[in-house]
């Protein structure tokens, strides 16, 4: 009995940001896999090992594991605080809160594409309630970054913008399970959140990059990749869902304005620009790490912090497939009209 108690106390010591990073990994991998299969289907490529039935089972298992880890985090973390009385710095609690918001938003994005259509009415209101909470808290954290940037570390300030970015991405995914009268303002709020954190997050990312270049640690060098890639995914996903939600033309009948098509085109252009920046930093970070010889990197230690940046970059790389079919159809029509 005493041995079991000691093992449980040892387990509680791991209920920290690494626990949340693992929950994020279990929720973002299904997103990447489903996007990859959709890309294969768009180009009529064979699935190979990624058979649809096998993929569904794997993504379900990973998603359920991520949900269980996320649900267990709050009671276990509170129990850890009660047992281990050693107080932590306020910055640690803020960082834990930021990672928790990212975990919840990633979980909502994952389950929006995984929920069966018959269960949508049961979970749509709950998902919207959780998203509203994440949106309010994430925007508060983003606003908190400005007064804290003088007295706090750049790593903490850099992370405070990530919840708002991921929550704006989640807004576009939640439109899949919401009614049209709810999906339209949800998209508008997603655009507002994305635009509010675009410039500040990029500016602080540049400052953070300036500090971590000398460390030559791959886990640190890839950290800004999550912000830029999620910004790219956010504007592209908002554009894709805008085409679906805002499909009705507005304006006079003589010159109707297809707002959804305009939003999709703008999302494609801005998303590709941000993806190009992320791709350049992805290459440059590896070059810097190789130049430093990975001397300070613990290769044998699991680096769950690398999952979100790399998976976000993978999503940003595959997301332009959503624009391939409309643009190819446009070019085909233009070619037919030419003499």
mmCIF file of N, CA, C and O in Angstrom, residues 190-191 194-195 198-199 202 227-240 261-279 316 319-320 323 327:
data_model
loop_
_atom_site.group_PDB
_atom_site.id
_atom_site.type_symbol
_atom_site.label_atom_id
_atom_site.label_comp_id
_atom_site.label_asym_id
_atom_site.label_seq_id
_atom_site.Cartn_x
_atom_site.Cartn_y
_atom_site.Cartn_z
ATOM 1 N N UNK A 190 -13.951 34.593 -34.895
ATOM 2 C CA UNK A 190 -12.673 33.964 -35.226
ATOM 3 C C UNK A 190 -11.761 34.897 -35.995
ATOM 4 O O UNK A 190 -10.560 34.979 -35.725
ATOM 5 N N UNK A 191 -12.324 35.618 -36.956
ATOM 6 C CA UNK A 191 -11.530 36.596 -37.703
ATOM 7 C C UNK A 191 -11.030 37.716 -36.791
ATOM 8 O O UNK A 191 -9.887 38.179 -36.920
ATOM 9 N N UNK A 194 -8.195 36.355 -34.661
ATOM 10 C CA UNK A 194 -7.010 36.134 -35.480
ATOM 11 C C UNK A 194 -6.325 37.460 -35.806
ATOM 12 O O UNK A 194 -5.100 37.570 -35.699
ATOM 13 N N UNK A 195 -7.093 38.458 -36.184
ATOM 14 C CA UNK A 195 -6.502 39.746 -36.507
ATOM 15 C C UNK A 195 -5.942 40.460 -35.296
ATOM 16 O O UNK A 195 -4.944 41.189 -35.403
ATOM 17 N N UNK A 198 -2.457 38.843 -34.566
ATOM 18 C CA UNK A 198 -1.537 38.629 -35.688
ATOM 19 C C UNK A 198 -0.254 39.421 -35.522
ATOM 20 O O UNK A 198 0.850 38.848 -35.443
ATOM 21 N N UNK A 199 -0.355 40.734 -35.473
ATOM 22 C CA UNK A 199 0.843 41.584 -35.395
ATOM 23 C C UNK A 199 1.579 41.416 -34.070
ATOM 24 O O UNK A 199 2.812 41.247 -34.069
ATOM 25 N N UNK A 202 3.539 38.041 -33.975
ATOM 26 C CA UNK A 202 4.689 38.040 -34.875
ATOM 27 C C UNK A 202 5.811 38.916 -34.337
ATOM 28 O O UNK A 202 6.995 38.556 -34.437
ATOM 29 N N UNK A 227 3.393 29.223 -33.629
ATOM 30 C CA UNK A 227 2.612 30.449 -33.764
ATOM 31 C C UNK A 227 2.370 30.788 -35.233
ATOM 32 O O UNK A 227 1.232 31.047 -35.646
ATOM 33 N N UNK A 228 3.437 30.784 -36.028
ATOM 34 C CA UNK A 228 3.302 31.169 -37.436
ATOM 35 C C UNK A 228 2.464 30.145 -38.188
ATOM 36 O O UNK A 228 1.601 30.508 -39.017
ATOM 37 N N UNK A 229 2.681 28.867 -37.917
ATOM 38 C CA UNK A 229 1.911 27.828 -38.612
ATOM 39 C C UNK A 229 0.446 27.876 -38.223
ATOM 40 O O UNK A 229 -0.444 27.721 -39.071
ATOM 41 N N UNK A 230 0.160 28.089 -36.933
ATOM 42 C CA UNK A 230 -1.234 28.176 -36.509
ATOM 43 C C UNK A 230 -1.913 29.419 -37.077
ATOM 44 O O UNK A 230 -3.106 29.398 -37.387
ATOM 45 N N UNK A 231 -1.167 30.511 -37.237
ATOM 46 C CA UNK A 231 -1.733 31.685 -37.900
ATOM 47 C C UNK A 231 -2.088 31.367 -39.352
ATOM 48 O O UNK A 231 -3.141 31.790 -39.856
ATOM 49 N N UNK A 232 -1.213 30.618 -40.029
ATOM 50 C CA UNK A 232 -1.499 30.225 -41.410
ATOM 51 C C UNK A 232 -2.696 29.295 -41.484
ATOM 52 O O UNK A 232 -3.597 29.474 -42.320
ATOM 53 N N UNK A 233 -2.742 28.293 -40.604
ATOM 54 C CA UNK A 233 -3.879 27.375 -40.584
ATOM 55 C C UNK A 233 -5.168 28.129 -40.247
ATOM 56 O O UNK A 233 -6.228 27.869 -40.828
ATOM 57 N N UNK A 234 -5.062 29.087 -39.327
ATOM 58 C CA UNK A 234 -6.241 29.824 -38.905
ATOM 59 C C UNK A 234 -6.892 30.597 -40.034
ATOM 60 O O UNK A 234 -8.103 30.488 -40.254
ATOM 61 N N UNK A 235 -6.100 31.373 -40.768
ATOM 62 C CA UNK A 235 -6.697 32.189 -41.826
ATOM 63 C C UNK A 235 -7.164 31.321 -42.991
ATOM 64 O O UNK A 235 -8.181 31.629 -43.634
ATOM 65 N N UNK A 236 -6.470 30.211 -43.256
ATOM 66 C CA UNK A 236 -6.925 29.328 -44.332
ATOM 67 C C UNK A 236 -8.189 28.578 -43.951
ATOM 68 O O UNK A 236 -9.113 28.433 -44.764
ATOM 69 N N UNK A 237 -8.264 28.095 -42.711
ATOM 70 C CA UNK A 237 -9.474 27.379 -42.288
ATOM 71 C C UNK A 237 -10.664 28.324 -42.173
ATOM 72 O O UNK A 237 -11.797 27.946 -42.515
ATOM 73 N N UNK A 238 -10.428 29.543 -41.717
ATOM 74 C CA UNK A 238 -11.511 30.523 -41.682
ATOM 75 C C UNK A 238 -12.018 30.830 -43.087
ATOM 76 O O UNK A 238 -13.222 30.995 -43.318
ATOM 77 N N UNK A 239 -11.087 30.910 -44.045
ATOM 78 C CA UNK A 239 -11.488 31.143 -45.426
ATOM 79 C C UNK A 239 -12.285 29.997 -46.007
ATOM 80 O O UNK A 239 -13.290 30.213 -46.700
ATOM 81 N N UNK A 240 -11.861 28.765 -45.708
ATOM 82 C CA UNK A 240 -12.573 27.590 -46.231
ATOM 83 C C UNK A 240 -13.990 27.522 -45.674
ATOM 84 O O UNK A 240 -14.963 27.302 -46.415
ATOM 85 N N UNK A 261 -16.523 33.623 -51.153
ATOM 86 C CA UNK A 261 -15.450 33.424 -52.126
ATOM 87 C C UNK A 261 -14.307 34.400 -51.883
ATOM 88 O O UNK A 261 -13.124 34.044 -52.000
ATOM 89 N N UNK A 262 -14.640 35.652 -51.562
ATOM 90 C CA UNK A 262 -13.599 36.637 -51.276
ATOM 91 C C UNK A 262 -12.805 36.250 -50.023
ATOM 92 O O UNK A 262 -11.571 36.377 -50.000
ATOM 93 N N UNK A 263 -13.515 35.797 -48.993
ATOM 94 C CA UNK A 263 -12.831 35.387 -47.769
ATOM 95 C C UNK A 263 -11.934 34.186 -48.018
ATOM 96 O O UNK A 263 -10.821 34.095 -47.478
ATOM 97 N N UNK A 264 -12.371 33.262 -48.858
ATOM 98 C CA UNK A 264 -11.560 32.088 -49.167
ATOM 99 C C UNK A 264 -10.306 32.486 -49.947
ATOM 100 O O UNK A 264 -9.200 31.991 -49.667
ATOM 101 N N UNK A 265 -10.452 33.392 -50.916
ATOM 102 C CA UNK A 265 -9.286 33.836 -51.685
ATOM 103 C C UNK A 265 -8.298 34.583 -50.802
ATOM 104 O O UNK A 265 -7.076 34.363 -50.884
ATOM 105 N N UNK A 266 -8.812 35.461 -49.927
ATOM 106 C CA UNK A 266 -7.924 36.189 -49.016
ATOM 107 C C UNK A 266 -7.230 35.231 -48.050
ATOM 108 O O UNK A 266 -6.037 35.390 -47.742
ATOM 109 N N UNK A 267 -7.976 34.230 -47.566
ATOM 110 C CA UNK A 267 -7.366 33.250 -46.676
ATOM 111 C C UNK A 267 -6.276 32.444 -47.353
ATOM 112 O O UNK A 267 -5.249 32.137 -46.742
ATOM 113 N N UNK A 268 -6.494 32.106 -48.629
ATOM 114 C CA UNK A 268 -5.471 31.359 -49.367
ATOM 115 C C UNK A 268 -4.198 32.182 -49.525
ATOM 116 O O UNK A 268 -3.085 31.679 -49.313
ATOM 117 N N UNK A 269 -4.331 33.458 -49.877
ATOM 118 C CA UNK A 269 -3.146 34.301 -50.108
ATOM 119 C C UNK A 269 -2.392 34.548 -48.804
ATOM 120 O O UNK A 269 -1.172 34.348 -48.724
ATOM 121 N N UNK A 270 -3.110 34.975 -47.760
ATOM 122 C CA UNK A 270 -2.451 35.237 -46.480
ATOM 123 C C UNK A 270 -1.880 33.957 -45.885
ATOM 124 O O UNK A 270 -0.785 33.970 -45.293
ATOM 125 N N UNK A 271 -2.604 32.852 -46.018
ATOM 126 C CA UNK A 271 -2.115 31.593 -45.484
ATOM 127 C C UNK A 271 -0.835 31.129 -46.156
ATOM 128 O O UNK A 271 0.089 30.647 -45.499
ATOM 129 N N UNK A 272 -0.758 31.277 -47.480
ATOM 130 C CA UNK A 272 0.460 30.884 -48.186
ATOM 131 C C UNK A 272 1.635 31.769 -47.807
ATOM 132 O O UNK A 272 2.782 31.298 -47.708
ATOM 133 N N UNK A 273 1.386 33.053 -47.586
ATOM 134 C CA UNK A 273 2.463 33.950 -47.152
ATOM 135 C C UNK A 273 3.003 33.536 -45.787
ATOM 136 O O UNK A 273 4.225 33.471 -45.573
ATOM 137 N N UNK A 274 2.094 33.259 -44.853
ATOM 138 C CA UNK A 274 2.532 32.837 -43.518
ATOM 139 C C UNK A 274 3.182 31.460 -43.561
ATOM 140 O O UNK A 274 4.150 31.201 -42.837
ATOM 141 N N UNK A 275 2.647 30.562 -44.410
ATOM 142 C CA UNK A 275 3.268 29.233 -44.525
ATOM 143 C C UNK A 275 4.685 29.347 -45.073
ATOM 144 O O UNK A 275 5.590 28.614 -44.634
ATOM 145 N N UNK A 276 4.912 30.232 -46.040
ATOM 146 C CA UNK A 276 6.257 30.412 -46.585
ATOM 147 C C UNK A 276 7.222 30.886 -45.498
ATOM 148 O O UNK A 276 8.379 30.433 -45.433
ATOM 149 N N UNK A 277 6.758 31.789 -44.631
ATOM 150 C CA UNK A 277 7.601 32.234 -43.520
ATOM 151 C C UNK A 277 7.894 31.080 -42.563
ATOM 152 O O UNK A 277 9.037 30.919 -42.097
ATOM 153 N N UNK A 278 6.873 30.266 -42.279
ATOM 154 C CA UNK A 278 7.083 29.118 -41.398
ATOM 155 C C UNK A 278 8.036 28.105 -42.025
ATOM 156 O O UNK A 278 8.888 27.526 -41.339
ATOM 157 N N UNK A 279 7.909 27.887 -43.332
ATOM 158 C CA UNK A 279 8.797 26.933 -44.007
ATOM 159 C C UNK A 279 10.245 27.397 -43.971
ATOM 160 O O UNK A 279 11.164 26.603 -43.750
ATOM 161 N N UNK A 316 -0.375 23.245 -41.801
ATOM 162 C CA UNK A 316 -0.265 24.404 -42.689
ATOM 163 C C UNK A 316 0.241 24.006 -44.067
ATOM 164 O O UNK A 316 -0.110 24.645 -45.073
ATOM 165 N N UNK A 319 -2.927 22.183 -45.783
ATOM 166 C CA UNK A 319 -4.173 22.934 -45.904
ATOM 167 C C UNK A 319 -4.385 23.574 -47.274
ATOM 168 O O UNK A 319 -5.533 23.732 -47.709
ATOM 169 N N UNK A 320 -3.336 24.008 -48.004
ATOM 170 C CA UNK A 320 -3.584 24.575 -49.343
ATOM 171 C C UNK A 320 -4.286 23.630 -50.310
ATOM 172 O O UNK A 320 -4.784 24.083 -51.345
ATOM 173 N N UNK A 323 -7.704 24.594 -51.355
ATOM 174 C CA UNK A 323 -7.886 25.620 -52.384
ATOM 175 C C UNK A 323 -7.514 25.105 -53.776
ATOM 176 O O UNK A 323 -7.711 25.828 -54.752
ATOM 177 N N UNK A 327 -9.342 26.604 -57.403
ATOM 178 C CA UNK A 327 -8.453 27.347 -58.281
ATOM 179 C C UNK A 327 -8.193 26.607 -59.589
ATOM 180 O O UNK A 327 -8.099 27.214 -60.649
#
